[in-house]
PDB file of C-alpha atoms in Angstrom:
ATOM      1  CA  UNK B   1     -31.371 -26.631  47.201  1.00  0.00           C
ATOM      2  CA  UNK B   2     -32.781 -25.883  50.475  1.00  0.00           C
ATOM      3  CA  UNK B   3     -32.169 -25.204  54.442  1.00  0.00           C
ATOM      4  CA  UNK B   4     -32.717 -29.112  54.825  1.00  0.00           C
ATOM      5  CA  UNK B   5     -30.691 -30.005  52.143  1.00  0.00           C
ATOM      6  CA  UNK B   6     -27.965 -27.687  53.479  1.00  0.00           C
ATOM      7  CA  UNK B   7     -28.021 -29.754  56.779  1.00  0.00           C
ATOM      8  CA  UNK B   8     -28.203 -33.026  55.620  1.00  0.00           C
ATOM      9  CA  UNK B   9     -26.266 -33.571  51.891  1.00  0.00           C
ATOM     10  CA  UNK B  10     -22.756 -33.624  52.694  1.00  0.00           C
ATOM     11  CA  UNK B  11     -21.201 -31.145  50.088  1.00  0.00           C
ATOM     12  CA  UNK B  12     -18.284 -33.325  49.277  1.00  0.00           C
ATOM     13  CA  UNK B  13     -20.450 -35.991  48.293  1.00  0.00           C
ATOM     14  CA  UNK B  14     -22.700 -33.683  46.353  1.00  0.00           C
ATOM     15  CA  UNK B  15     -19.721 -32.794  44.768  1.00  0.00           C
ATOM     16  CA  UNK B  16     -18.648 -36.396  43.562  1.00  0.00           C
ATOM     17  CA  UNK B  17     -22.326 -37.087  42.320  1.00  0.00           C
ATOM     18  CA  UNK B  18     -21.792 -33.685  40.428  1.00  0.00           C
ATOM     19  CA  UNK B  19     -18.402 -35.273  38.685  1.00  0.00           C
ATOM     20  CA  UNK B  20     -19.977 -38.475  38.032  1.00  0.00           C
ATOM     21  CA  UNK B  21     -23.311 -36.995  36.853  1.00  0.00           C
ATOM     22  CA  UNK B  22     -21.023 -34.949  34.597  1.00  0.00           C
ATOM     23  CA  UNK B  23     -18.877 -37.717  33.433  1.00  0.00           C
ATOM     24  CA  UNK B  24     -21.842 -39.630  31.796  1.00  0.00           C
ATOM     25  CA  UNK B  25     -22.291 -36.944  28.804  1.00  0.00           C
ATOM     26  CA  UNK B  26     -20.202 -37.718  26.460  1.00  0.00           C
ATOM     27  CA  UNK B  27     -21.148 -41.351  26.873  1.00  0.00           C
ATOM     28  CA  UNK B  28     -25.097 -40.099  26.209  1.00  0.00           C
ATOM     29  CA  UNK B  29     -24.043 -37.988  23.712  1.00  0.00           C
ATOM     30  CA  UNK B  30     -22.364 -41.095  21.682  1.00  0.00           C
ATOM     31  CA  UNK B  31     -25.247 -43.112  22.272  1.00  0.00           C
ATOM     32  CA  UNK B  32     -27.620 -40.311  20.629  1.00  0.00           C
ATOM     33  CA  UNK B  33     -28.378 -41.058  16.773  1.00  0.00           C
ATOM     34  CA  UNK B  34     -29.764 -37.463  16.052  1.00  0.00           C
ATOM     35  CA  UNK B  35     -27.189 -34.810  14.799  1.00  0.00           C
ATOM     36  CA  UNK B  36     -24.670 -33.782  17.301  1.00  0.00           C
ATOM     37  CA  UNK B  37     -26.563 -29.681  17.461  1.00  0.00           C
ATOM     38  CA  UNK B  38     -30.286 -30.922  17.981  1.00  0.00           C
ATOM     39  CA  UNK B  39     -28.855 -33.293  20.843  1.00  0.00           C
ATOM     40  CA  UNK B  40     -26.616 -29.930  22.182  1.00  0.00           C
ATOM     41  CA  UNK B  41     -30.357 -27.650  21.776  1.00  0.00           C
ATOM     42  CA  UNK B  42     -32.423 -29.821  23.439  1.00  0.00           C
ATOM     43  CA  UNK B  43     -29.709 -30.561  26.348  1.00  0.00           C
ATOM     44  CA  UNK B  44     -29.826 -26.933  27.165  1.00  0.00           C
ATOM     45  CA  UNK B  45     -33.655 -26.096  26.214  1.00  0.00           C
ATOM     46  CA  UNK B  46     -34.935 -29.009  28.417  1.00  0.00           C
ATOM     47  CA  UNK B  47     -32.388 -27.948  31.452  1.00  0.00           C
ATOM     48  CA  UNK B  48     -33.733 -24.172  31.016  1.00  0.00           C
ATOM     49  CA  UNK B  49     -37.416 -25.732  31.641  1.00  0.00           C
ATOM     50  CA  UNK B  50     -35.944 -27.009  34.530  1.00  0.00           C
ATOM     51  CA  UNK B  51     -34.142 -24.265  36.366  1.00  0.00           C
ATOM     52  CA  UNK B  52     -36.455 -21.679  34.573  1.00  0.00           C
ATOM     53  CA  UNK B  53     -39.551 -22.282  37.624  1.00  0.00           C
ATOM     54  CA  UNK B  54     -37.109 -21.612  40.365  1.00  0.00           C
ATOM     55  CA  UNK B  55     -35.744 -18.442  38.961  1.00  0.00           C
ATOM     56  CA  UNK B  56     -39.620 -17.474  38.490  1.00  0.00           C
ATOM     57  CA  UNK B  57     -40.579 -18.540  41.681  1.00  0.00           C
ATOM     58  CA  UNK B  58     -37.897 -17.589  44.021  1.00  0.00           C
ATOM     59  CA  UNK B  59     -36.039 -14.375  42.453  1.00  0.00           C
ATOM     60  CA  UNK B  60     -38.214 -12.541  40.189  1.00  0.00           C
ATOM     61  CA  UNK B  61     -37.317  -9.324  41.404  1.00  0.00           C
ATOM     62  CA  UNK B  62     -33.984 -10.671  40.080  1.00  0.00           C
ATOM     63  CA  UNK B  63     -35.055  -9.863  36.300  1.00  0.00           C
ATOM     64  CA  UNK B  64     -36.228  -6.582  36.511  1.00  0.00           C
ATOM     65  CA  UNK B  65     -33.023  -5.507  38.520  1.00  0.00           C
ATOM     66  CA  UNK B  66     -30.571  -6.362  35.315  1.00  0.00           C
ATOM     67  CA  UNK B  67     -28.960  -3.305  34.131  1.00  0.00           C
ATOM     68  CA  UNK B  68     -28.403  -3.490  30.435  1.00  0.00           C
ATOM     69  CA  UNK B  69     -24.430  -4.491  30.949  1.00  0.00           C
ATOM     70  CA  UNK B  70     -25.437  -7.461  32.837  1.00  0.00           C
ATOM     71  CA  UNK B  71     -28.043  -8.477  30.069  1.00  0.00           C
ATOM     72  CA  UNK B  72     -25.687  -8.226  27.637  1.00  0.00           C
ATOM     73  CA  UNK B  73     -23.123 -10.258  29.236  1.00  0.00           C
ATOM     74  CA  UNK B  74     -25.596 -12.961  29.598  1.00  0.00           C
ATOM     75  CA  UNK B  75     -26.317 -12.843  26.165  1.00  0.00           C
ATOM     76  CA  UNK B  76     -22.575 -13.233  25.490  1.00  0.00           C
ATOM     77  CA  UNK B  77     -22.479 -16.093  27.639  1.00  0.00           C
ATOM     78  CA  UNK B  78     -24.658 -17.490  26.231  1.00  0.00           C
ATOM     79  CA  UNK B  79     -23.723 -17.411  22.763  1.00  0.00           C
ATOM     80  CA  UNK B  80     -20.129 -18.992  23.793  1.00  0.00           C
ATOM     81  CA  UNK B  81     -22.074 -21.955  25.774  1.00  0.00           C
ATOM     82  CA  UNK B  82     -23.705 -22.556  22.041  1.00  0.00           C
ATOM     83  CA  UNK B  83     -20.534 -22.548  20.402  1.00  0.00           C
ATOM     84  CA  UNK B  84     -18.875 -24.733  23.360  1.00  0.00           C
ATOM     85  CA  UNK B  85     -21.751 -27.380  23.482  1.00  0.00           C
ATOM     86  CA  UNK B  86     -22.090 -27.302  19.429  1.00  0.00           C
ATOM     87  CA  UNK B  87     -18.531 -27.811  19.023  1.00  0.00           C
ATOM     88  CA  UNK B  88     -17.960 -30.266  21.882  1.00  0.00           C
ATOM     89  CA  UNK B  89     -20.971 -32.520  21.341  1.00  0.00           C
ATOM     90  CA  UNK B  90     -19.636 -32.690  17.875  1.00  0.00           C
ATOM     91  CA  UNK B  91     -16.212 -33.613  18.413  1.00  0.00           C
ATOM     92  CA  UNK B  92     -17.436 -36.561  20.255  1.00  0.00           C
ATOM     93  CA  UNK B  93     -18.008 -38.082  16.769  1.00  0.00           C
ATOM     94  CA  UNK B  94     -14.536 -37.466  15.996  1.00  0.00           C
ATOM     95  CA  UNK B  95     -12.107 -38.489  18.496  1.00  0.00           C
ATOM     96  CA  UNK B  96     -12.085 -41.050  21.068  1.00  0.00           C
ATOM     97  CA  UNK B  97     -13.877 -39.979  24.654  1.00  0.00           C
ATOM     98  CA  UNK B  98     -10.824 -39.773  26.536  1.00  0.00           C
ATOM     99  CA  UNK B  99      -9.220 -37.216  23.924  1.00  0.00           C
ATOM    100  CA  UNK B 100     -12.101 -35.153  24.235  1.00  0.00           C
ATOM    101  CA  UNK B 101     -13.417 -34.881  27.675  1.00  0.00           C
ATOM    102  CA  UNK B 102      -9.808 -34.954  28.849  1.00  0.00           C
ATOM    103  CA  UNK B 103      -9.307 -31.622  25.612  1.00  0.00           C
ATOM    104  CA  UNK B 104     -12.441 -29.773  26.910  1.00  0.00           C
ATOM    105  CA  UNK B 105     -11.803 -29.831  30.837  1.00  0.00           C
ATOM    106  CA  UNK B 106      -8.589 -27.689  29.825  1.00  0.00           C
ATOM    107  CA  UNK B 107     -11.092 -24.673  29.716  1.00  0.00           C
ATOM    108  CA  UNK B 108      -9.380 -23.401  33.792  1.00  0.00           C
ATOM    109  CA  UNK B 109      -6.383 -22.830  31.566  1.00  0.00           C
ATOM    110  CA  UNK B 110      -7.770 -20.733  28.743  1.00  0.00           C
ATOM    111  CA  UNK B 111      -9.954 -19.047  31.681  1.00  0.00           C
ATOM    112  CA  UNK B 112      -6.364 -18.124  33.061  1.00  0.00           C
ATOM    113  CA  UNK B 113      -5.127 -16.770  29.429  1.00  0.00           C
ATOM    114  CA  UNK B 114      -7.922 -14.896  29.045  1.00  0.00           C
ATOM    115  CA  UNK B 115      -8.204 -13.356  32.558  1.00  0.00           C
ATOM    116  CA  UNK B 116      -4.595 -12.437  31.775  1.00  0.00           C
ATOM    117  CA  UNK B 117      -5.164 -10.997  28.219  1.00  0.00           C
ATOM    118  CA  UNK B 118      -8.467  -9.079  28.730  1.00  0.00           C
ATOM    119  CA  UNK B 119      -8.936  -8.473  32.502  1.00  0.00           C
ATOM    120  CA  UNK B 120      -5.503  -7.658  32.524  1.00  0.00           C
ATOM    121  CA  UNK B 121      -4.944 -10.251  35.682  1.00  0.00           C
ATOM    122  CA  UNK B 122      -1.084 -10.690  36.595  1.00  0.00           C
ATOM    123  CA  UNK B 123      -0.089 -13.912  35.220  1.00  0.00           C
ATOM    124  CA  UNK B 124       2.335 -15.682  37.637  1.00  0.00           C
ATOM    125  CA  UNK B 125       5.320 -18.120  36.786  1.00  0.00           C
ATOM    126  CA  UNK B 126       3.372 -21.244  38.468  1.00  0.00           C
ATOM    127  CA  UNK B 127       0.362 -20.377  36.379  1.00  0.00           C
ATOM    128  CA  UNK B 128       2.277 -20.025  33.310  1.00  0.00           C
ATOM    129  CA  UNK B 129       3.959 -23.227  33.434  1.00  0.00           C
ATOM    130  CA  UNK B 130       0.952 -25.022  34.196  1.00  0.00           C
ATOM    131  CA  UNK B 131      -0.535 -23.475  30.797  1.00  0.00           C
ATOM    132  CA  UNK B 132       2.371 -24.314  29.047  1.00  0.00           C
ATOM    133  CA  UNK B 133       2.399 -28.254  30.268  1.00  0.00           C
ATOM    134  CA  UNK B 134      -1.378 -28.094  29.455  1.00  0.00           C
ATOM    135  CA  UNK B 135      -1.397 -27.200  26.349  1.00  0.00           C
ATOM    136  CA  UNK B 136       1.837 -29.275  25.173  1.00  0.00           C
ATOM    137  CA  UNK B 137      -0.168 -31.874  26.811  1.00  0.00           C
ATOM    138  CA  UNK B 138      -3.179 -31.187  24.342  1.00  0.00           C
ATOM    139  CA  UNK B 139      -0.710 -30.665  21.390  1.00  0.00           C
ATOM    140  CA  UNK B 140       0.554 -34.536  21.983  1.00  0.00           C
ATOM    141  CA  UNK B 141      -3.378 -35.593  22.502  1.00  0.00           C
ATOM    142  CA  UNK B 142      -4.035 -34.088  18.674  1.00  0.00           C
ATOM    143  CA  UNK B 143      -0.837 -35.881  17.430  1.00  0.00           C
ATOM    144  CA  UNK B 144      -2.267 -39.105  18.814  1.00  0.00           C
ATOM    145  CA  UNK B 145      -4.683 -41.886  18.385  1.00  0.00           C
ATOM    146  CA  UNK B 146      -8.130 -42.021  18.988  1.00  0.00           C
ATOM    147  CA  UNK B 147      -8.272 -45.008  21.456  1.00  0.00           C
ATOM    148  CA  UNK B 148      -7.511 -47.610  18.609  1.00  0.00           C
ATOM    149  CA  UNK B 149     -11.111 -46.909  17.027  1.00  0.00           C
ATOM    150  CA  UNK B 150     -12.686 -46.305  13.800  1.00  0.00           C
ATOM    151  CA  UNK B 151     -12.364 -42.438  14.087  1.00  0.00           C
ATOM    152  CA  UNK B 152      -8.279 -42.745  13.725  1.00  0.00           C
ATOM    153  CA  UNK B 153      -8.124 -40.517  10.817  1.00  0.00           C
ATOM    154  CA  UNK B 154     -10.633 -37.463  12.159  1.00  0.00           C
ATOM    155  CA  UNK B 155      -9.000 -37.380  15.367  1.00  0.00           C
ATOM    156  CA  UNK B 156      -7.293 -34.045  14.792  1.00  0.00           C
ATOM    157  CA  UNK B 157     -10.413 -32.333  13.941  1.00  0.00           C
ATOM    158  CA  UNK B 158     -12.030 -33.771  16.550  1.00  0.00           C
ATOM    159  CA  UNK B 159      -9.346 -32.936  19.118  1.00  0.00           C
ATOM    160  CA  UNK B 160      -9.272 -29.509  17.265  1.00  0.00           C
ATOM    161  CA  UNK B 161     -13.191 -29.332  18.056  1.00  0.00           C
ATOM    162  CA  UNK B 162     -12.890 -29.969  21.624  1.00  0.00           C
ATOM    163  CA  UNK B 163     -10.425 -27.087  22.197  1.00  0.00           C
ATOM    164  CA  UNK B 164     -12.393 -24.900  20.516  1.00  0.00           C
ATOM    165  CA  UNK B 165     -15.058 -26.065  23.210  1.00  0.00           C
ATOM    166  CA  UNK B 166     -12.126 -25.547  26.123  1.00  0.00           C
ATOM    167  CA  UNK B 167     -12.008 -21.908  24.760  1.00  0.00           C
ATOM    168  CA  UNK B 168     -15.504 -21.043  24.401  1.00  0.00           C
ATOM    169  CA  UNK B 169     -16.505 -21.995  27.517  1.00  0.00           C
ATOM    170  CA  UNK B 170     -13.749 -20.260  29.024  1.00  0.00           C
ATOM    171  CA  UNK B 171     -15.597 -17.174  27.450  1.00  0.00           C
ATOM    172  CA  UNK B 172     -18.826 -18.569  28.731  1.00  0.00           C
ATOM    173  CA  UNK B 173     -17.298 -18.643  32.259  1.00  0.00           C
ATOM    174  CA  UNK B 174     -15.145 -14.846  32.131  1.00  0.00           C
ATOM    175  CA  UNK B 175     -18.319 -13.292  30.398  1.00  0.00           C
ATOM    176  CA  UNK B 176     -20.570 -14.366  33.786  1.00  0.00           C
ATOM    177  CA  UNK B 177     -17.618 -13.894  36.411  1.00  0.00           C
ATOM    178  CA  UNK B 178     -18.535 -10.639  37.327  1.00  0.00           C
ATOM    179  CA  UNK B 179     -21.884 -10.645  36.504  1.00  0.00           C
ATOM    180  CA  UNK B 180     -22.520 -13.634  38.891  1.00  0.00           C
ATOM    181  CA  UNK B 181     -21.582 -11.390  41.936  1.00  0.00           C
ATOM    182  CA  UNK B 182     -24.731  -8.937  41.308  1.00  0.00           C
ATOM    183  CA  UNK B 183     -27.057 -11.347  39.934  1.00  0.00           C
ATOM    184  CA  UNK B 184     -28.781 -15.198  41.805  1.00  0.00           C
ATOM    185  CA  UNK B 185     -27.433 -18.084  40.176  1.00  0.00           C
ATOM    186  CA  UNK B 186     -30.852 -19.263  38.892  1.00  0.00           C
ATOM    187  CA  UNK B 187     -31.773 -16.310  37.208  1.00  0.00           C
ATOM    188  CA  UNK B 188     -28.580 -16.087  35.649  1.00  0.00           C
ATOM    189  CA  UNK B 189     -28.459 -19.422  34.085  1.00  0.00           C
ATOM    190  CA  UNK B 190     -31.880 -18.878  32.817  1.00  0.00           C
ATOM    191  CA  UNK B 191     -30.977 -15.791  30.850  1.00  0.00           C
ATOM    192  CA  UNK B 192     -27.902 -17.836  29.585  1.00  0.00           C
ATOM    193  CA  UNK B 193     -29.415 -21.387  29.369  1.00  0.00           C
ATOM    194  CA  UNK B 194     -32.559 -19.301  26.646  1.00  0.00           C
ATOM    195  CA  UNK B 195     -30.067 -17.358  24.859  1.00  0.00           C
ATOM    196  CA  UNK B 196     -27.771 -20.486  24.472  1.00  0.00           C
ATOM    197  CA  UNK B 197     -30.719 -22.360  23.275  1.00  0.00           C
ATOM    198  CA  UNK B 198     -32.055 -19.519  20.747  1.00  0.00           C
ATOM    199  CA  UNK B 199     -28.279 -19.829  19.526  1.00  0.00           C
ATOM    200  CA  UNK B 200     -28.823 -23.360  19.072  1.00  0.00           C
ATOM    201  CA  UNK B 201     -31.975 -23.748  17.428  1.00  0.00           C
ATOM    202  CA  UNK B 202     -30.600 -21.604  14.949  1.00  0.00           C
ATOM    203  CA  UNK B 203     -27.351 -23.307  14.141  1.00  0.00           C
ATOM    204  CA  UNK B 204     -29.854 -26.457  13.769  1.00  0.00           C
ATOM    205  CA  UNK B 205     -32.357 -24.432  10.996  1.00  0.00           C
ATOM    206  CA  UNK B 206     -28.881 -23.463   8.876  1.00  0.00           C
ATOM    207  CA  UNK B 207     -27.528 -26.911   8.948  1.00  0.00           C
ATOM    208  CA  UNK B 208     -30.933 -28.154   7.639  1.00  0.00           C
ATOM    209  CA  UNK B 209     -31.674 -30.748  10.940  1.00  0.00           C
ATOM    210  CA  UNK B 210     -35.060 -32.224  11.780  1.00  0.00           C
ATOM    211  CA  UNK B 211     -36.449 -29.988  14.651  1.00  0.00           C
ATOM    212  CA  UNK B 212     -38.717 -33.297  15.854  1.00  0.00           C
ATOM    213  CA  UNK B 213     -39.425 -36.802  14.688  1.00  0.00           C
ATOM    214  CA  UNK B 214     -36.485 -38.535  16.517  1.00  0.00           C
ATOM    215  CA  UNK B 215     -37.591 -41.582  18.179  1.00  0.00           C
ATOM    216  CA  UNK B 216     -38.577 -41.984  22.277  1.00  0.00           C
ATOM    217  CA  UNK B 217     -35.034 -43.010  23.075  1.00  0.00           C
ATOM    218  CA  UNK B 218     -33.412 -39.955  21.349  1.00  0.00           C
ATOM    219  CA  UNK B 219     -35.909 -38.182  23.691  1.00  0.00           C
ATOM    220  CA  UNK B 220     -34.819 -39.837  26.553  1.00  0.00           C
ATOM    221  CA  UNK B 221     -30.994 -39.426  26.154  1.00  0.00           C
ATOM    222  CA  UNK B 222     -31.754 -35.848  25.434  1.00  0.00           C
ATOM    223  CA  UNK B 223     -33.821 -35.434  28.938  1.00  0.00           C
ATOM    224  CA  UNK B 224     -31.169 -37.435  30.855  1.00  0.00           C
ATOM    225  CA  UNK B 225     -28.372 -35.066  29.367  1.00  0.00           C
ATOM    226  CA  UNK B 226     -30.431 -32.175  31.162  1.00  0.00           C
ATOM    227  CA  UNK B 227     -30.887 -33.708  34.534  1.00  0.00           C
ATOM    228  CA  UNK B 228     -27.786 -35.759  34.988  1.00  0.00           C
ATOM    229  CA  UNK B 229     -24.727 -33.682  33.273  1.00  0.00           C
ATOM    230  CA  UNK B 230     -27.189 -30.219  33.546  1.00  0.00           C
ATOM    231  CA  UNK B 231     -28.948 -30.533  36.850  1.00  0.00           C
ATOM    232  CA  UNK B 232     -27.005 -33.107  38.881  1.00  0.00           C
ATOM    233  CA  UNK B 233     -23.924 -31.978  37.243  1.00  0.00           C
ATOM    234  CA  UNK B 234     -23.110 -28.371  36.722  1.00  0.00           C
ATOM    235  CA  UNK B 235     -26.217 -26.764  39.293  1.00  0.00           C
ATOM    236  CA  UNK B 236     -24.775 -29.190  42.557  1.00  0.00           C
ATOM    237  CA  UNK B 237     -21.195 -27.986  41.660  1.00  0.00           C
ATOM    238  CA  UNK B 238     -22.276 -24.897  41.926  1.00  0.00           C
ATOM    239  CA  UNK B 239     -24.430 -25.254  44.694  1.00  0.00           C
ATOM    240  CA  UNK B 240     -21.087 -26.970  46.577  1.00  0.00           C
ATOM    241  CA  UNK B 241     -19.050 -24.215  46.036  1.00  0.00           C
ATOM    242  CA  UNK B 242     -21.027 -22.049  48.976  1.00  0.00           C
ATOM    243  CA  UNK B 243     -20.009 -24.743  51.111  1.00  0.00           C
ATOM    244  CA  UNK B 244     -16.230 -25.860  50.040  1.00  0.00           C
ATOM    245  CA  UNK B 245     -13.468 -23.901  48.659  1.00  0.00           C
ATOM    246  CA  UNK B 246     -13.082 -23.170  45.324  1.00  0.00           C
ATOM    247  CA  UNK B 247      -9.906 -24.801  44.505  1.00  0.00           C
ATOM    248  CA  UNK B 248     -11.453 -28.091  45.937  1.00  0.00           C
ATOM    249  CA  UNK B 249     -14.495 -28.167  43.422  1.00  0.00           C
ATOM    250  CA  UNK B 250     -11.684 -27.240  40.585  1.00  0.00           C
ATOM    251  CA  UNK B 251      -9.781 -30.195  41.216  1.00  0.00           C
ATOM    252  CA  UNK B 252     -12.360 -32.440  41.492  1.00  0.00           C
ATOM    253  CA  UNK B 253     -13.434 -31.605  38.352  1.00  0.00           C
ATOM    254  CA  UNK B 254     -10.213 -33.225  37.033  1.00  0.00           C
ATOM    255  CA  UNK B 255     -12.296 -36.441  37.453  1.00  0.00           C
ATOM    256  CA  UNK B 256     -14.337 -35.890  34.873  1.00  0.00           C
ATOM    257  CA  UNK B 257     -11.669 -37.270  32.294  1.00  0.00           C
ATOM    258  CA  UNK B 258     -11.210 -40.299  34.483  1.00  0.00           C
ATOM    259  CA  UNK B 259     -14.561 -41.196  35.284  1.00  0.00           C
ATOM    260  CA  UNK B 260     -15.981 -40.119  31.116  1.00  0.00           C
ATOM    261  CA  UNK B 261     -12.738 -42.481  30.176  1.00  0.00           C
ATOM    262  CA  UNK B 262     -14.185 -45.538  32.779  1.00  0.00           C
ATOM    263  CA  UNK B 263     -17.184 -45.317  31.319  1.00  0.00           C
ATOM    264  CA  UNK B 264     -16.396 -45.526  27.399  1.00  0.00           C
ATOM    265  CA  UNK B 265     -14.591 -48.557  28.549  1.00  0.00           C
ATOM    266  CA  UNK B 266     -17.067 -50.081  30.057  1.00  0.00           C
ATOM    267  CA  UNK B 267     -19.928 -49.299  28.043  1.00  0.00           C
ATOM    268  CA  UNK B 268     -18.762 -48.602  24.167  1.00  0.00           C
ATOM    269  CA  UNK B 269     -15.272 -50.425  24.799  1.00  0.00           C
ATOM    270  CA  UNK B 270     -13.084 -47.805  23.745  1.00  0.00           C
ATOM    271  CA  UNK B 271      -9.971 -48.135  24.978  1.00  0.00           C
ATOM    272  CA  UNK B 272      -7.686 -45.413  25.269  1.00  0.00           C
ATOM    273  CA  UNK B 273      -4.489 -45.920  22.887  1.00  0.00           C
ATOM    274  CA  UNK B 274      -0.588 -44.520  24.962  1.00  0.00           C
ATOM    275  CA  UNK B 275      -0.460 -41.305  23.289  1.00  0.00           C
ATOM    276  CA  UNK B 276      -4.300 -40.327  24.519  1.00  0.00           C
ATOM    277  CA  UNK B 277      -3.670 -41.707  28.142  1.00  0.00           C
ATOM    278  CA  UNK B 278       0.044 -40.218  28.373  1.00  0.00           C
ATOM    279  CA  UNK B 279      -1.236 -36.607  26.627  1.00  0.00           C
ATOM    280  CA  UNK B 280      -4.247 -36.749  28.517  1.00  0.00           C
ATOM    281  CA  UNK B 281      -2.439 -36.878  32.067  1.00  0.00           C
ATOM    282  CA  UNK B 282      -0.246 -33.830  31.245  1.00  0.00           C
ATOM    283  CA  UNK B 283      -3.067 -31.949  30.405  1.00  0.00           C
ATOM    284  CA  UNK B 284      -4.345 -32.883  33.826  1.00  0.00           C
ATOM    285  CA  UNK B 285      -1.500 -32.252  35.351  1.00  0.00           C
ATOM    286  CA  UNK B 286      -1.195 -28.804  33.666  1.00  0.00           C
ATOM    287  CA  UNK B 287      -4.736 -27.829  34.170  1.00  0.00           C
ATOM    288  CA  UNK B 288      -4.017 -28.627  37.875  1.00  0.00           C
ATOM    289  CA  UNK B 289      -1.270 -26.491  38.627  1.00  0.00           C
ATOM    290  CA  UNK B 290      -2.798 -23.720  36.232  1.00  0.00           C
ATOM    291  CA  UNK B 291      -6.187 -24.071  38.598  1.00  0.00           C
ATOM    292  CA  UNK B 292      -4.148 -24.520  42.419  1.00  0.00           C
ATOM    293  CA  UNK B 293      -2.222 -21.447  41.017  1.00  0.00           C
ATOM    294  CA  UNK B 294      -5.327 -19.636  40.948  1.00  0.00           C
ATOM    295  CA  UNK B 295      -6.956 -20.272  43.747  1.00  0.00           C
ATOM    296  CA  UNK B 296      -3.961 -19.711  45.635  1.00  0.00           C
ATOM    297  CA  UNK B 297      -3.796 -15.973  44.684  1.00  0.00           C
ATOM    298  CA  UNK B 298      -7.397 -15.845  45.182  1.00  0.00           C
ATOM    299  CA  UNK B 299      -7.193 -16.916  48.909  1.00  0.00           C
ATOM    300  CA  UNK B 300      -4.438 -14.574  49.453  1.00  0.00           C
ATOM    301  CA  UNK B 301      -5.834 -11.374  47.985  1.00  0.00           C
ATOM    302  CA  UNK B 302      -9.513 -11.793  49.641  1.00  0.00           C
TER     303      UNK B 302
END
């Protein structure tokens, strides 16, 4: 993003093409044929290309400047965004899209349980009983259906595989807290984005996957993945959140369910079933409160 762009794109409406770019993923992942880890590699290996030429271009000094501690965080980071993508991507294959996307985007409240447990941040009544209506919100979603579909009796290991994608990127996003005040965004997701892929290509060489020889669509699902949900989803967020306040981007992010839900509708006609729809808006409604909470204490301690 640039000075012009900073003028004329109006941040809130970068934000909702961030959320809608975002919402489309799970529907591309479903549509991909290739195994769940090659379409998670090449989503972050082609999104690295991408954001890799800025970082070079604009902040090389950046690079040189990372203390050891900061590298290694990255490299933690990155690791957990393997582990979230692998495990997310995956569950898609599982459990109906509303289960999952609705299961993953519960990561504010593990980011709050972990700020708690290993940055030792004072956990407040409000943000506890947002946790707790989260997650008996996600305990009802992996007692339920999966929209009415085929998948009806994986759904609890795919709902199980989506939290473990809530958690890891909750690591992804406490490892890179603090290193994300000494270090440029670009050359900090390109130190995470390679390590992540690395990660990646590795989990596909152990589970015996085809490296190439997926047809031009597969290709094309796996390059929209990196510029819609990668660049248009997760680098504009970011990009709004110098302009709005945080707790605004959070809750728009709640959307994501909504809008991923829309779309299976539309486009693979899943529909929902009660116990995914009703679960599903507790955990919003829990990972709301958790995320308010937050960025309440935030505002009043800066």
């Amino acid at each position: 993003m640039d000075v012009r762009a900073d003028r004329d794109l109006s941040p809130v409406a970068a934000l909702a093409i961030a959320v809608v770019a975002t919402s489309t993923s799970a529907i591309l992942v479903r549509w991909s044929t290739a195994p769940s880890s090659v379409a998670a590699l090449y989503r972050v290996l082609f999104t690295a290309v991408l954001v890799a030429p800025v970082a070079a271009t604009r902040h090389r000094g950046a690079f040189a400047r990372l203390s050891v501690r900061d590298l290694a965080g990255a490299v933690v980071a990155g690791v957990a965004l393997a582990v979230h993508f692998a495990a997310w991507f995956e569950s898609l294959a599982h459990t109906s899209v509303a289960a999952s996307v609705t299961l993953v985007q519960s990561q504010p409240v593990f980011v709050a349980l972990g700020a708690w447990l290993v940055l030792g941040e004072r956990l407040t009544r409000a943000t506890a009983a947002g946790i707790a209506v989260a997650l008996a919100g996600a305990t009802a979603m992996s007692l339920g259906d999966a929209g009415g579909s085929a998948l009806t009796g994986t759904t609890t290991y795919g709902n199980a595989l989506a939290l473990l994608g809530a958690v890891t990127v909750a690591g992804y996003v406490l490892a890179g807290r603090s290193i994300r005040q000494r270090v440029p965004l670009f050359p900090y997701v390109t130190v995470v984005y390679g390590v992540c892929a690395v990660a990646l290509f590795a989990l596909v060489g152990v589970q015996g996957h085809a490296y190439v020889g997926y047809p031009p669509r597969e290709w094309g699902l796996f390059l929209a993945l990196a510029v819609g949900p990668g660049l248009l989803g997760h680098t504009v967020s970011n990009w709004a959140l110098a302009h709005l306040e945080s707790v605004v981007v959070s809750v728009a992010w709640l959307g994501e369910p909504v809008g991923a839900t829309l779309l299976a509708l539309v486009l693979l006609g899943e529909v929902p079933g009660p116990v995914t729809v009703g679960g599903g808006l507790v955990v919003i409604a829990g990972v709301a409160v958790t995320t308010l909470e937050r960025d309440r204490r935030v505002d009043t301690t800066d």
